[in-house]
Amino acid sequence: MTQRTVRRVRHRRRHGLGYYISVLVLTALCALILLPIVFTFLYSFFPKGEITSFLNQRGNYDVSVWMDVPLSPAVFSLRQYYKILIEEPSYLQLFCNSVTYTAAILAGQGLVIPLTAYALSRFEFRGKNMLMVLIMMLMVLPFQVTMAPSVITLRTLGLMDTPWAVILPMIFSPFYIFLLRQFMVGLPSGLLEAGMIDGAGPVRGFVHVILPVCKPILGAAAALSFADCWNMVEQPLVYLANNSSAQPLSVMFNQISTEGADVAFAGSALYILPTMLIYLYFQEDILQGVQLSELK
Amino acid sequence: MFHRKKIVWLLMLPGMLGILVFYVVPFFGGVYYSVTDGSFANNYVGFSNYLRVWQNPMFQMGLRNTLELSVLCAPTIWFLSFLMAAMLKSLKERSTGFRNILLMPYLMPSSALLLIWLTMFDYGGVVNRLVVGMGLERVLWLEGNALRAPVVLLYIWKNLGFSVVLFSAALATVHPSLYEYASLEGAGGLTQAFRITLPQIWPTAFLVFVLAWVNAFKIFKEVYFIGGSYPDDAVYTLQHFMNNKFAKLDYQDVTTAAYSFAVLVIVMFILMYRVKAVRGEETA
């Protein structure tokens, strides 16, 4: 009897004023966060006439005039999707560039980064700490710091203005080495020792022991890296400066929105969609990866 | 842990080779440009490039803006994400949906959201409707100093969630008995957050701050989307200065600005870690 009263009291306490304030604030914030995404998708279904007249209301400095806030189209249209996907291949071309770069970078990172992180976390060797400091330093530097000399390096290698100029440097991105390494450092040391007793060397230990337990952080890194590549701007702007047909779509949104207002939202929505799917798929991995690694 | 295994060098070979070629060599190779004059003979000029660049008003403006933008972004993100993580924790199992939405923009390409952003911040747009609704005058968000608002908000919109996740992970490790004791002693929610939670998760709080600051220092994309290569003076960042000098093939100025910037970032980074080490000893 007393037990039940206590539990009821504690239950009520848990839903005190603070609880409702939290729900209220978080709901409002989440609504704000979702708003731009929701409206991009919504406007992507507006027919050409409506969206053009909507966008033409911009840049008005008359205090008495407001832009409309259209919430639904008079006619629900898929025409602009048809246009960018089938009629005018230029958008699709840029979209494919983005896909190519992202896929190539992710594949390269998959080959290089887990191995490097493994070496930096489960081995003792001279100069290891210095290497980690170097990687962290490179991680915090903005892209522009190594930009000019990178161009010289890439030009020497004959890679400037080719897709490789964008792909190769990103493959060795120090941030992901750091991320994976921090996760591997946190793994219990008994894990590998057990493998060693069973006769697994460093390589088999990596493939059969380390990689399987690293699944969450690998998923997290893949998703984050995908988002990075998908939203890449600085690198293609510089490394592909003289090759506009090889630019990824992320760089070209500036131009698209001024040229073809009718397809601009459809193009944006299509560009958001893959990241949305990736996010939904890797959500749990990202959270777990961050929770389990030694970032804290 | 493996000791003295030769195979480690083989495992690291691809990664280290790439880092060497694409990061380390360019980083140190650039020093050469920053101390030569760029003429045919490429004479050694010592620090005169540095003196010239530091006196360049555009460089000074870019540096000031980069600093000011990071001061606007980093502490806001840090404070907001701590608050949000604390709120998420109080919701317990119901927090999942909220947390997932908060993190979502981190993966969204901000390039694709540019158009809706510009529409929202238009003179006749929804943001100004809100401003007028609060009884204030309309603001020209896309010009002058006000331009910082859409830039900073886009940045915060995108980057808040990741800090929230880092904080949430740390909050999960704080022992619940601490709060029970505090409640018995009559400490309210806010007191608990700042007197118990924050000291308990100090290492993470610090890491989030460093990451937020260092990343805010890299703010360029958001400005480039909204303002292009030559944006308004209020948001002209150091990265713009370097990009534009680069476009004019002025490698001397680019590398010189780059090293000035790099030294600043690294010094800040080291300083923050020193502060952390000192604080860590105090609490230990």
XYZ file of C-alpha atoms in Angstrom:
580
model
C 0.000 0.000 0.000
C 2.682 2.451 1.022
C 4.819 1.238 -1.864
C 2.108 2.084 -4.320
C 1.661 5.558 -2.904
C 5.356 6.190 -3.173
C 5.385 5.058 -6.753
C 2.426 7.234 -7.601
C 4.061 10.245 -6.033
C 7.282 9.637 -7.940
C 5.346 9.119 -11.122
C 3.586 12.419 -10.717
C 6.863 14.132 -9.910
C 8.357 12.874 -13.141
C 5.680 14.714 -15.082
C 6.066 17.978 -13.269
C 6.089 21.408 -14.801
C 9.627 20.925 -16.117
C 8.511 17.946 -18.137
C 5.822 19.889 -19.936
C 8.094 22.837 -20.541
C 10.634 20.461 -22.081
C 8.018 18.909 -24.341
C 6.773 22.319 -25.379
C 10.206 23.786 -26.122
C 11.411 20.692 -27.953
C 8.250 20.470 -30.025
C 8.585 24.094 -31.040
C 12.260 23.721 -31.877
C 11.744 20.534 -33.856
C 8.930 22.163 -35.798
C 11.253 25.065 -36.607
C 13.975 22.665 -37.681
C 11.670 20.670 -39.927
C 9.998 23.702 -41.459
C 12.549 24.463 -44.216
C 12.701 20.801 -45.243
C 8.939 20.370 -45.264
C 8.416 23.539 -47.281
C 11.078 22.607 -49.808
C 9.233 19.357 -50.454
C 5.864 21.080 -50.465
C 6.915 23.746 -52.959
C 8.527 21.115 -55.167
C 5.008 20.003 -56.113
C 3.830 23.484 -57.121
C 3.249 23.956 -60.855
C 5.486 26.312 -62.798
C 3.164 29.309 -62.874
C 2.413 29.308 -59.188
C 5.987 28.845 -58.036
C 7.349 31.450 -60.440
C 4.865 34.065 -59.299
C 5.634 33.120 -55.696
C 9.376 33.530 -56.171
C 8.905 36.742 -58.141
C 7.457 38.362 -55.052
C 10.938 38.308 -53.586
C 13.173 41.346 -53.453
C 10.337 43.736 -52.817
C 11.101 46.677 -50.533
C 7.594 48.033 -50.177
C 6.600 47.990 -46.506
C 2.934 47.438 -47.310
C 3.556 44.311 -49.397
C 3.995 40.811 -48.021
C 4.966 37.630 -49.777
C 2.200 35.064 -49.758
C 2.738 31.978 -47.695
C 1.153 29.399 -49.965
C 0.391 26.193 -48.127
C -0.976 24.099 -50.950
C -0.815 24.291 -54.731
C -3.935 24.925 -56.817
C -2.803 22.058 -58.995
C -0.573 19.341 -57.634
C 2.150 19.029 -60.254
C 4.873 16.502 -61.002
C 5.791 18.231 -64.249
C 8.947 19.846 -62.854
C 10.236 16.467 -61.672
C 9.648 15.146 -65.174
C 11.495 18.153 -66.546
C 14.652 17.786 -64.468
C 14.767 14.029 -64.658
C 13.959 13.467 -68.297
C 13.624 16.587 -70.420
C 16.680 18.550 -69.386
C 19.621 16.291 -68.691
C 21.850 19.055 -67.287
C 20.419 18.703 -63.781
C 20.697 14.954 -63.895
C 24.275 15.267 -65.122
C 25.230 17.347 -62.089
C 23.321 14.993 -59.817
C 25.263 12.063 -61.264
C 28.513 13.914 -60.633
C 27.556 14.204 -56.978
C 26.721 10.510 -56.870
C 30.014 9.553 -58.511
C 32.134 11.649 -56.170
C 30.305 10.498 -53.088
C 30.463 6.832 -54.072
C 34.138 6.983 -55.024
C 35.123 8.819 -51.845
C 33.160 6.458 -49.610
C 34.652 3.413 -51.328
C 38.167 4.801 -50.940
C 37.592 5.737 -47.322
C 36.286 2.254 -46.647
C 39.545 0.783 -47.904
C 41.922 3.192 -46.204
C 40.465 4.615 -43.028
C 39.565 1.541 -40.930
C 43.062 0.111 -41.523
C 44.767 3.340 -40.529
C 42.568 3.759 -37.474
C 43.302 0.158 -36.489
C 47.038 0.707 -36.739
C 46.767 3.887 -34.699
C 44.669 2.330 -31.952
C 45.771 -1.255 -31.381
C 49.521 -0.999 -31.970
C 52.392 0.526 -30.038
C 55.111 2.041 -32.163
C 57.450 4.985 -32.139
C 56.031 8.283 -33.290
C 52.433 7.204 -32.747
C 51.555 10.104 -30.492
C 53.119 12.557 -32.880
C 51.040 11.086 -35.688
C 47.864 11.533 -33.673
C 48.738 15.138 -32.911
C 49.375 15.706 -36.607
C 46.035 14.171 -37.552
C 44.183 16.266 -34.997
C 45.950 19.377 -36.219
C 45.005 18.661 -39.822
C 41.482 17.992 -38.648
C 40.999 21.417 -37.118
C 42.480 23.376 -40.012
C 40.085 24.884 -42.526
C 40.302 23.685 -46.094
C 41.706 26.976 -47.337
C 44.903 26.610 -45.333
C 46.296 23.890 -47.569
C 44.359 24.948 -50.645
C 47.011 26.714 -52.725
C 49.828 24.225 -52.181
C 47.343 21.373 -52.696
C 46.581 22.772 -56.114
C 50.283 22.730 -56.943
C 50.557 19.161 -55.720
C 47.524 18.094 -57.723
C 48.789 19.908 -60.791
C 52.142 18.169 -60.468
C 50.307 14.872 -60.315
C 48.293 15.910 -63.362
C 45.009 15.652 -61.506
C 43.792 19.260 -61.533
C 40.350 19.755 -63.069
C 39.766 16.024 -63.149
C 37.337 14.277 -60.772
C 40.320 12.726 -58.995
C 41.290 16.106 -57.618
C 38.093 16.117 -55.589
C 38.048 12.436 -54.756
C 41.601 11.599 -53.677
C 42.217 14.181 -50.926
C 38.813 13.505 -49.382
C 39.581 9.783 -49.109
C 42.269 10.514 -46.524
C 40.128 12.868 -44.510
C 41.758 13.143 -41.048
C 38.444 13.579 -39.230
C 37.243 10.087 -40.024
C 40.578 8.536 -39.065
C 40.225 10.327 -35.744
C 36.586 9.250 -35.304
C 37.271 5.569 -35.978
C 40.444 5.559 -33.961
C 38.682 6.984 -30.902
C 36.124 4.223 -31.161
C 38.719 1.468 -31.508
C 40.733 2.792 -28.571
C 37.677 2.342 -26.403
C 37.233 -1.324 -27.268
C 38.161 -3.685 -24.420
C 41.706 -4.995 -24.824
C 40.580 -8.521 -23.954
C 38.832 -8.649 -27.289
C 41.978 -8.913 -29.383
C 43.796 -10.993 -26.786
C 41.101 -13.626 -26.980
C 41.546 -13.641 -30.736
C 45.324 -13.950 -30.357
C 44.957 -16.956 -28.076
C 42.887 -18.546 -30.801
C 45.792 -17.948 -33.138
C 44.611 -14.859 -35.004
C 47.362 -12.474 -36.073
C 46.972 -8.721 -36.483
C 45.292 -9.045 -39.876
C 42.817 -11.749 -38.977
C 42.219 -10.001 -35.691
C 41.258 -6.930 -37.662
C 38.929 -8.676 -40.074
C 37.263 -11.106 -37.694
C 37.398 -9.337 -34.344
C 37.674 -5.585 -34.770
C 35.597 -4.918 -37.876
C 32.475 -6.738 -36.663
C 32.360 -4.847 -33.363
C 32.993 -1.563 -35.170
C 29.750 -1.811 -37.102
C 28.043 1.158 -35.423
C 30.950 3.552 -35.879
C 31.485 2.393 -39.462
C 27.831 3.119 -40.162
C 28.079 6.458 -38.417
C 31.243 7.433 -40.286
C 29.729 6.356 -43.601
C 26.614 8.432 -43.021
C 28.529 11.502 -41.847
C 30.990 11.221 -44.688
C 28.151 10.822 -47.151
C 26.613 14.031 -45.874
C 29.988 15.760 -46.110
C 30.592 14.726 -49.706
C 27.032 15.456 -50.715
C 27.335 19.003 -49.411
C 30.889 19.547 -50.666
C 31.529 23.081 -51.886
C 35.031 24.342 -51.206
C 36.935 21.519 -52.908
C 35.088 21.413 -56.242
C 35.040 25.212 -56.426
C 38.822 25.239 -56.423
C 39.916 21.893 -57.809
C 37.411 21.913 -60.667
C 37.463 25.636 -61.324
C 37.965 25.167 -65.089
C 35.681 22.207 -65.513
C 32.125 23.319 -64.847
C 30.549 20.194 -66.341
C 32.272 18.093 -63.666
C 30.920 20.154 -60.757
C 28.687 18.411 -58.256
C 25.172 19.720 -57.807
C 25.899 21.222 -54.371
C 27.981 23.961 -55.993
C 25.430 24.762 -58.666
C 22.357 25.527 -56.555
C 23.302 29.185 -56.636
C 22.837 29.254 -60.386
C 19.891 26.891 -60.638
C 17.723 28.956 -58.354
C 18.194 32.051 -60.488
C 17.817 30.379 -63.876
C 14.892 28.023 -63.558
C 12.696 28.986 -60.661
C 10.114 26.380 -61.551
C 12.460 23.432 -61.077
C 14.538 24.888 -58.259
C 12.498 23.419 -55.417
C 12.089 20.088 -57.168
C 15.857 19.968 -57.642
C 16.470 20.782 -53.996
C 13.954 18.208 -52.831
C 15.557 15.546 -54.987
C 18.942 16.442 -53.564
C 17.696 16.226 -49.985
C 15.961 12.893 -50.491
C 19.047 10.596 -50.528
C 20.463 12.132 -47.334
C 17.065 11.685 -45.739
C 17.077 7.975 -46.599
C 20.676 7.554 -45.479
C 19.868 9.284 -42.225
C 16.837 7.134 -41.522
C 18.869 4.021 -42.240
C 21.962 4.935 -40.178
C 20.268 6.909 -37.382
C 20.861 4.311 -34.708
C 24.452 3.717 -35.823
C 25.277 7.404 -35.561
C 23.900 7.632 -32.044
C 25.545 4.413 -30.923
C 28.833 5.245 -32.589
C 28.999 8.583 -30.840
C 27.897 7.131 -27.523
C 30.424 4.311 -27.519
C 33.501 6.109 -28.815
C 35.926 7.972 -26.629
C 34.725 11.382 -27.719
C 33.522 12.156 -24.262
C 47.642 -4.066 -28.023
C 50.352 -5.261 -30.417
C 53.973 -4.326 -29.809
C 56.804 -4.220 -32.289
C 54.838 -5.760 -35.115
C 56.311 -4.783 -38.435
C 52.958 -5.266 -40.081
C 51.694 -2.021 -38.562
C 53.685 -0.092 -41.148
C 52.059 -2.051 -43.939
C 48.593 -1.442 -42.510
C 49.224 2.266 -42.249
C 50.978 2.632 -45.568
C 48.007 3.652 -47.737
C 46.554 6.036 -45.185
C 49.825 7.687 -44.296
C 50.878 7.980 -47.921
C 47.652 9.784 -48.738
C 47.880 12.085 -45.732
C 51.465 12.832 -46.639
C 50.789 13.640 -50.291
C 47.488 15.495 -49.905
C 47.845 17.186 -46.512
C 51.329 17.237 -45.021
C 53.326 18.058 -48.138
C 50.938 20.865 -49.146
C 50.913 22.190 -45.602
C 54.654 22.472 -45.284
C 55.291 23.070 -48.974
C 53.206 26.198 -48.705
C 55.752 27.762 -46.387
C 57.940 28.156 -49.457
C 55.350 30.374 -51.135
C 54.757 32.469 -48.087
C 58.408 33.543 -47.882
C 59.182 34.082 -51.569
C 58.088 36.903 -53.856
C 56.495 34.867 -56.649
C 58.612 36.445 -59.373
C 60.429 34.373 -61.983
C 63.528 34.190 -59.805
C 61.419 33.491 -56.718
C 63.551 35.508 -54.346
C 63.516 34.902 -50.651
C 61.740 37.805 -48.983
C 61.489 36.716 -45.355
C 58.461 38.008 -43.537
C 57.567 40.834 -45.884
C 54.632 38.846 -47.324
C 53.271 38.491 -43.831
C 53.619 42.160 -43.062
C 51.905 43.072 -46.325
C 49.011 40.663 -45.867
C 48.458 41.666 -42.254
C 48.146 45.268 -43.351
C 45.688 44.400 -46.079
C 42.328 45.835 -44.981
C 40.455 42.969 -46.650
C 42.494 40.458 -44.668
C 41.788 42.328 -41.450
C 38.111 42.508 -42.256
C 37.987 38.804 -43.107
C 39.781 37.852 -39.920
C 37.509 40.050 -37.813
C 34.387 38.630 -39.439
C 35.546 35.035 -39.079
C 36.241 35.654 -35.402
C 32.963 37.470 -34.829
C 30.917 34.845 -36.659
C 32.510 32.081 -34.616
C 31.763 34.025 -31.439
C 28.136 34.219 -32.535
C 27.916 30.550 -33.496
C 30.003 28.499 -31.076
C 28.727 29.630 -27.653
C 25.144 29.648 -28.935
C 25.459 26.089 -30.152
C 27.180 25.025 -26.967
C 24.599 26.558 -24.651
C 21.563 25.531 -26.705
C 22.756 21.977 -27.167
C 23.407 21.566 -23.447
C 19.929 22.864 -22.684
C 18.339 20.635 -25.306
C 20.256 17.579 -24.116
C 19.161 18.247 -20.539
C 15.561 18.583 -21.699
C 15.816 15.408 -23.762
C 17.074 13.585 -20.720
C 14.102 14.682 -18.644
C 11.790 13.155 -21.263
C 13.449 9.741 -20.909
C 12.252 7.225 -23.514
C 10.019 9.789 -25.227
C 13.058 11.767 -26.296
C 14.000 9.549 -29.261
C 11.803 11.257 -31.822
C 12.884 14.752 -30.780
C 16.549 13.785 -30.762
C 16.315 12.257 -34.224
C 14.750 15.405 -35.619
C 17.367 17.590 -33.943
C 20.173 15.612 -35.565
C 18.584 15.443 -38.992
C 19.862 18.776 -40.392
C 23.426 17.693 -39.658
C 23.167 15.359 -42.630
C 21.072 17.606 -44.857
C 22.888 19.390 -47.656
C 22.561 23.061 -46.730
C 23.110 23.886 -50.394
C 19.694 22.473 -51.220
C 18.040 24.554 -48.512
C 19.455 27.805 -49.780
C 16.412 28.762 -51.784
C 13.871 28.255 -49.012
C 16.188 30.089 -46.646
C 16.411 33.121 -48.914
C 12.652 33.067 -49.329
C 12.094 32.970 -45.597
C 14.431 35.870 -44.949
C 13.114 38.017 -47.776
C 11.917 41.527 -46.921
C 8.340 40.327 -47.280
C 9.057 36.819 -46.011
C 7.860 34.822 -43.030
C 10.694 35.879 -40.740
C 9.736 39.507 -41.145
C 6.096 38.639 -40.609
C 7.180 37.206 -37.293
C 9.238 40.302 -36.525
C 6.298 42.578 -37.260
C 4.063 40.241 -35.303
C 6.250 40.926 -32.297
C 5.667 44.618 -32.816
C 9.007 45.515 -34.382
C 10.058 47.068 -37.672
C 10.843 44.926 -40.707
C 14.504 44.153 -41.221
C 16.445 43.908 -44.490
C 17.874 40.516 -43.615
C 19.770 40.058 -46.851
C 21.840 43.228 -46.660
C 24.485 44.701 -44.402
C 24.987 43.599 -40.831
C 21.618 41.864 -40.692
C 22.949 39.368 -43.245
C 24.715 37.679 -40.392
C 21.407 36.468 -39.007
C 20.485 34.118 -41.868
C 24.091 32.929 -42.120
C 24.456 32.185 -38.424
C 20.994 30.661 -38.178
C 21.653 28.378 -41.138
C 24.871 27.309 -39.464
C 23.189 26.675 -36.122
C 20.275 24.932 -37.799
C 22.693 22.506 -39.376
C 25.152 21.942 -36.554
C 23.121 22.024 -33.360
C 22.041 18.381 -33.466
C 25.508 16.871 -33.417
C 26.423 18.731 -30.240
C 23.125 17.657 -28.690
C 23.992 14.030 -29.427
C 27.454 14.399 -27.885
C 25.954 16.005 -24.777
C 23.198 13.390 -24.570
C 25.756 10.594 -24.661
C 27.583 12.167 -21.753
C 24.429 12.922 -19.773
C 23.460 9.272 -19.918
C 26.540 8.458 -17.837
C 25.697 10.757 -14.901
C 24.581 8.685 -11.937
C 20.882 9.189 -11.140
C 21.473 9.067 -7.378
C 23.147 12.466 -7.621
C 19.887 14.005 -8.807
C 17.834 12.202 -6.208
C 20.055 13.575 -3.489
C 19.895 17.050 -4.990
C 16.093 16.880 -5.185
C 15.970 15.929 -1.530
C 18.108 18.920 -0.762
C 15.612 21.025 -2.684
C 17.637 21.883 -5.799
C 15.483 22.811 -8.808
C 15.937 21.678 -12.386
C 18.159 24.538 -13.520
C 20.330 24.413 -10.404
C 20.768 20.708 -10.955
C 21.697 21.211 -14.590
C 24.406 23.731 -13.856
C 25.616 22.565 -10.430
C 25.554 18.796 -10.900
C 25.296 17.863 -14.551
C 27.771 20.314 -16.026
C 30.653 19.550 -13.617
C 30.009 15.820 -14.048
C 30.308 15.941 -17.826
C 32.993 18.603 -17.991
C 35.262 16.693 -20.455
C 32.447 16.347 -22.990
C 31.239 19.870 -22.410
C 34.746 20.969 -23.172
C 35.047 18.805 -26.276
C 31.741 20.097 -27.623
C 32.944 23.631 -27.088
C 36.233 23.027 -28.894
C 34.537 21.257 -31.796
C 31.868 23.942 -32.060
C 34.484 26.667 -32.034
C 36.877 25.057 -34.477
C 34.045 24.215 -36.854
C 32.565 27.678 -36.593
C 35.973 28.948 -37.611
C 35.536 27.074 -40.844
C 32.252 28.814 -41.607
C 32.298 29.536 -45.313
C 29.752 27.363 -47.082
C 26.803 29.100 -45.507
C 28.175 32.514 -46.395
C 29.070 31.433 -49.900
C 25.578 30.070 -50.507
C 23.899 33.232 -49.340
C 26.394 35.847 -50.437
C 28.562 34.314 -53.180
C 32.269 35.031 -53.624
C 32.029 38.715 -52.819
C 29.404 38.997 -50.106
C 28.538 42.016 -48.031
C 31.329 43.406 -45.851
C 29.585 42.131 -42.739
C 30.068 38.493 -43.704
C 33.251 38.612 -45.786
C 35.284 35.862 -44.123
C 38.960 35.056 -44.161
C 38.112 32.108 -46.398
C 36.672 34.517 -48.948
C 39.897 36.474 -48.859
C 41.900 33.340 -49.531
C 39.564 32.018 -52.207
C 39.563 35.319 -54.054
C 43.309 35.760 -53.813
C 43.609 32.242 -55.097
C 41.369 33.006 -58.056
C 43.787 35.825 -58.906
C 46.639 33.281 -58.758
C 48.219 35.238 -55.939
C 49.655 32.186 -54.180
C 51.917 34.263 -51.960
C 48.998 36.026 -50.344
C 46.933 32.864 -50.081
C 49.588 30.852 -48.296
C 50.599 33.766 -46.113
C 47.006 34.320 -45.009
C 46.632 30.578 -44.609
C 49.541 30.261 -42.195
C 48.478 33.267 -40.214
C 45.089 31.595 -39.918
C 46.542 28.157 -39.176
C 48.748 29.469 -36.397
C 45.752 31.194 -34.857
C 43.605 28.053 -34.990
C 46.336 25.825 -33.615
C 47.249 28.254 -30.849
C 43.596 28.461 -29.836
C 43.324 24.702 -29.945
C 46.395 24.214 -27.753
C 45.342 26.984 -25.378
C 41.956 25.390 -24.855
C 43.579 22.058 -24.113
C 45.957 23.706 -21.658
C 43.011 25.296 -19.890
C 41.314 21.927 -19.793
C 44.397 20.244 -18.335
C 44.596 22.868 -15.581
C 40.883 22.636 -14.802
C 41.125 18.845 -14.828
C 43.855 18.930 -12.163
C 41.810 21.275 -10.020
C 38.772 19.038 -10.008
C 40.793 15.842 -9.537
